[in-house]
């Protein structure tokens, strides 16, 4: 199932580090209504999964995505960017038809 979302090596290392730092079993990515473009990405760390979660196992961490969100995230690439003024996870979503200027929300 990991072919639904592509995680680059840098993103894998970063999410693995965060998962250990927060001492949680799972990393969760979900889509919520809101943001300036209609939907926003929301990250969290959890110890339990829900019955409606897709479980995506990567090299050193497990990603949970609920069945509603997976429809909007399938085909996405997550990359970790480290720049002089900060670092961030860059989400390239082929299902997004529009995005906001800051890249934190999208429309479909």
Backbone as numpy.savetxt, mean C-alpha at the origin, in Angstrom:
# Nx Ny Nz CAx CAy CAz Cx Cy Cz
-0.31 -14.92 -5.12 -1.12 -13.72 -5.12 -0.27 -12.46 -5.12
1.03 -12.54 -4.85 1.83 -11.33 -4.76 1.95 -10.61 -6.09
1.53 -11.22 -7.19 1.60 -10.54 -8.48 0.49 -9.49 -8.63
-0.44 -9.42 -7.70 -1.47 -8.37 -7.73 -0.87 -7.00 -7.47
0.11 -6.93 -6.60 0.78 -5.68 -6.22 2.28 -5.93 -6.34
2.98 -5.10 -7.10 4.43 -5.22 -7.22 5.09 -4.36 -6.16
5.95 -4.98 -5.38 6.70 -4.28 -4.33 8.17 -4.32 -4.74
8.79 -3.15 -4.93 10.20 -3.14 -5.29 11.04 -3.54 -4.08
12.32 -3.85 -4.33 13.22 -4.25 -3.23 13.30 -3.18 -2.15
13.40 -1.91 -2.56 13.47 -0.83 -1.59 12.22 -0.73 -0.74
11.05 -0.85 -1.38 9.78 -0.81 -0.65 9.66 -2.01 0.27
10.11 -3.17 -0.20 10.07 -4.37 0.63 10.90 -4.16 1.89
12.11 -3.64 1.74 12.99 -3.42 2.89 12.36 -2.40 3.85
11.79 -1.33 3.30 11.19 -0.29 4.15 9.97 -0.82 4.90
9.09 -1.52 4.22 7.89 -2.06 4.88 8.24 -3.15 5.89
9.27 -3.93 5.61 9.75 -4.92 6.56 10.26 -4.24 7.82
11.05 -3.19 7.65 11.59 -2.44 8.78 10.46 -1.83 9.62
9.46 -1.23 8.97 8.35 -0.63 9.69 7.53 -1.68 10.44
7.33 -2.82 9.81 6.58 -3.91 10.44 7.28 -4.37 11.72
8.59 -4.47 11.67 9.36 -4.85 12.86 9.33 -3.74 13.90
9.46 -2.50 13.45 9.45 -1.35 14.37 8.14 -1.26 15.14
7.03 -1.50 14.46 5.72 -1.45 15.11 5.33 -2.77 15.75
6.17 -3.80 15.56 5.98 -5.11 16.17 4.61 -5.69 15.85
4.26 -5.63 14.56 2.98 -6.15 14.10 3.19 -7.24 13.07
2.24 -8.14 12.99 2.33 -9.28 12.08 2.06 -8.90 10.63
1.15 -7.93 10.41 0.73 -7.57 9.06 0.86 -6.08 8.79
1.08 -5.76 7.52 0.97 -4.40 7.02 -0.33 -4.35 6.23
-1.16 -3.33 6.47 -2.42 -3.20 5.76 -2.40 -1.97 4.87
-2.87 -2.15 3.63 -3.09 -1.04 2.71 -4.55 -1.10 2.30
-5.24 0.02 2.47 -6.64 0.05 2.05 -6.98 1.38 1.41
-8.09 1.37 0.71 -8.61 2.55 0.04 -9.81 3.03 0.84
-9.82 4.31 1.13 -10.93 4.93 1.86 -11.46 6.09 1.02
-12.73 6.40 1.20 -13.29 7.58 0.56 -12.69 8.82 1.19
-12.40 9.83 0.38 -11.85 11.07 0.91 -10.68 11.56 0.10
-10.00 12.54 0.63 -8.90 13.14 -0.11 -9.44 14.07 -1.18
-8.60 14.84 -1.76 -9.07 15.84 -2.72 -9.43 15.24 -4.08
-9.07 13.99 -4.34 -9.38 13.38 -5.64 -10.46 12.30 -5.54
-11.00 12.04 -4.35 -12.08 11.07 -4.21 -11.79 9.89 -3.31
-10.60 9.29 -3.47 -10.18 8.17 -2.64 -8.79 8.44 -2.11
-8.46 7.84 -0.96 -7.12 7.99 -0.42 -6.59 6.64 0.03
-5.27 6.53 0.02 -4.59 5.34 0.50 -4.40 5.47 2.01
-4.61 4.36 2.71 -4.41 4.38 4.15 -3.60 3.16 4.56
-2.51 3.39 5.30 -1.63 2.34 5.78 -1.86 2.12 7.27
-1.73 0.87 7.71 -1.76 0.57 9.14 -1.00 -0.73 9.37
-0.77 -1.04 10.64 -0.08 -2.26 11.04 -0.99 -3.00 12.00
-1.14 -4.32 11.80 -2.10 -5.09 12.57 -1.56 -6.47 12.92
-2.16 -7.06 13.93 -1.83 -8.43 14.31 -2.87 -9.44 13.83
-4.04 -8.96 13.45 -5.12 -9.85 13.02 -5.60 -9.48 11.63
-6.06 -10.48 10.90 -6.63 -10.23 9.58 -8.13 -10.47 9.64
-8.84 -9.86 8.70 -10.28 -10.03 8.59 -10.60 -11.13 7.57
-11.80 -11.65 7.63 -12.21 -12.70 6.70 -12.23 -12.23 5.25
-12.42 -10.93 5.03 -12.50 -10.42 3.65 -11.16 -9.87 3.16
-10.06 -10.24 3.80 -8.74 -9.76 3.40 -8.09 -10.67 2.37
-7.46 -10.05 1.38 -6.52 -10.76 0.51 -5.19 -10.74 1.26
-4.53 -11.87 1.35 -3.27 -11.98 2.07 -2.17 -12.15 1.03
-1.27 -11.16 0.97 -0.19 -11.17 -0.01 1.14 -11.32 0.73
1.80 -12.44 0.54 3.06 -12.70 1.22 4.23 -12.23 0.36
5.05 -11.38 0.94 6.25 -10.90 0.28 7.46 -11.45 1.02
8.64 -11.01 0.63 9.87 -11.60 1.16 9.92 -11.62 2.68
9.68 -10.50 3.33 9.83 -10.46 4.79 8.63 -9.87 5.51
7.53 -9.69 4.82 6.33 -9.16 5.46 5.10 -9.64 4.70
3.94 -9.49 5.34 2.68 -9.88 4.73 1.79 -8.66 4.63
1.24 -8.45 3.44 0.38 -7.31 3.17 -1.07 -7.78 3.15
-1.94 -7.04 3.86 -3.37 -7.31 3.85 -4.07 -6.21 3.05
-4.98 -6.64 2.18 -5.80 -5.70 1.42 -7.22 -6.26 1.40
-8.19 -5.45 1.81 -9.58 -5.93 1.82 -10.10 -6.06 0.39
-11.18 -6.82 0.23 -11.68 -7.14 -1.11 -12.18 -5.91 -1.87
-12.68 -4.88 -1.18 -13.07 -3.64 -1.85 -11.84 -2.94 -2.42
-10.81 -2.82 -1.60 -9.61 -2.09 -2.00 -8.84 -2.80 -3.10
-8.82 -4.13 -3.09 -8.02 -4.87 -4.07 -8.48 -4.57 -5.49
-9.77 -4.29 -5.66 -10.27 -3.95 -7.00 -9.65 -2.67 -7.52
-9.36 -1.74 -6.63 -8.77 -0.46 -7.04 -7.25 -0.45 -7.03
-6.64 -1.48 -6.43 -5.19 -1.51 -6.29 -4.50 -2.55 -7.17
-5.26 -3.45 -7.77 -4.66 -4.52 -8.58 -3.80 -3.92 -9.69
-2.59 -4.42 -9.81 -1.66 -3.94 -10.82 -0.75 -2.82 -10.34
-0.92 -2.38 -9.11 -0.15 -1.28 -8.54 1.31 -1.67 -8.30
2.19 -0.69 -8.41 3.59 -0.85 -8.03 3.88 0.09 -6.87
4.54 -0.44 -5.84 4.92 0.36 -4.68 6.44 0.41 -4.64
6.95 1.62 -4.63 8.39 1.84 -4.65 8.77 2.79 -3.51
9.91 2.56 -2.91 10.40 3.44 -1.84 11.37 4.44 -2.44
11.07 5.72 -2.25 11.91 6.79 -2.78 12.60 7.49 -1.62
13.90 7.68 -1.75 14.67 8.38 -0.73 15.33 9.56 -1.42
14.92 10.76 -1.01 15.44 11.97 -1.62 16.10 12.85 -0.57
16.73 13.90 -0.98 17.48 14.75 -0.07 16.61 15.34 1.04
15.35 15.66 0.74 14.48 16.29 1.74 13.48 15.32 2.38
13.66 14.04 2.16 12.77 13.07 2.80 12.63 11.81 1.99
11.86 10.90 2.55 11.61 9.64 1.88 10.12 9.35 1.91
9.66 8.52 0.97 8.24 8.22 0.89 8.02 6.97 0.05
6.84 6.38 0.21 6.43 5.27 -0.64 5.67 5.88 -1.81
6.13 5.56 -3.01 5.46 6.04 -4.22 4.56 4.92 -4.74
3.27 5.22 -4.88 2.30 4.24 -5.34 1.90 4.59 -6.76
2.20 3.70 -7.68 1.82 3.89 -9.08 0.64 2.97 -9.34
-0.53 3.58 -9.48 -1.77 2.83 -9.59 -2.34 2.96 -11.00
-2.34 1.87 -11.78 -2.85 1.93 -13.15 -4.37 2.12 -13.21
-5.05 1.94 -12.10 -6.51 2.10 -12.05 -6.93 3.53 -11.77
-5.99 4.38 -11.38 -6.30 5.78 -11.08 -6.43 6.57 -12.38
-7.54 7.27 -12.52 -7.72 8.12 -13.70 -7.33 9.56 -13.41
-7.19 9.90 -12.12 -6.73 11.22 -11.72 -6.07 11.10 -10.35
-5.18 12.03 -10.05 -4.53 12.07 -8.74 -4.46 13.52 -8.28
-4.26 13.70 -7.00 -4.07 15.05 -6.47 -2.60 15.42 -6.61
-2.29 16.64 -6.36 -0.92 17.12 -6.49 0.07 16.46 -5.57
-0.37 16.10 -4.38 0.55 15.50 -3.41 0.67 13.98 -3.58
-0.20 13.37 -4.38 -0.12 11.94 -4.64 -0.73 11.06 -3.57
-1.42 11.66 -2.62 -2.02 10.88 -1.55 -3.45 10.45 -1.83
-4.06 11.00 -2.85 -5.42 10.58 -3.18 -5.56 10.43 -4.70
-6.61 9.73 -5.09 -6.81 9.43 -6.51 -8.28 9.29 -6.83
-8.61 9.36 -8.10 -9.96 9.13 -8.58 -9.95 7.97 -9.56
-11.10 7.34 -9.73 -11.22 6.24 -10.70 -12.32 6.52 -11.69
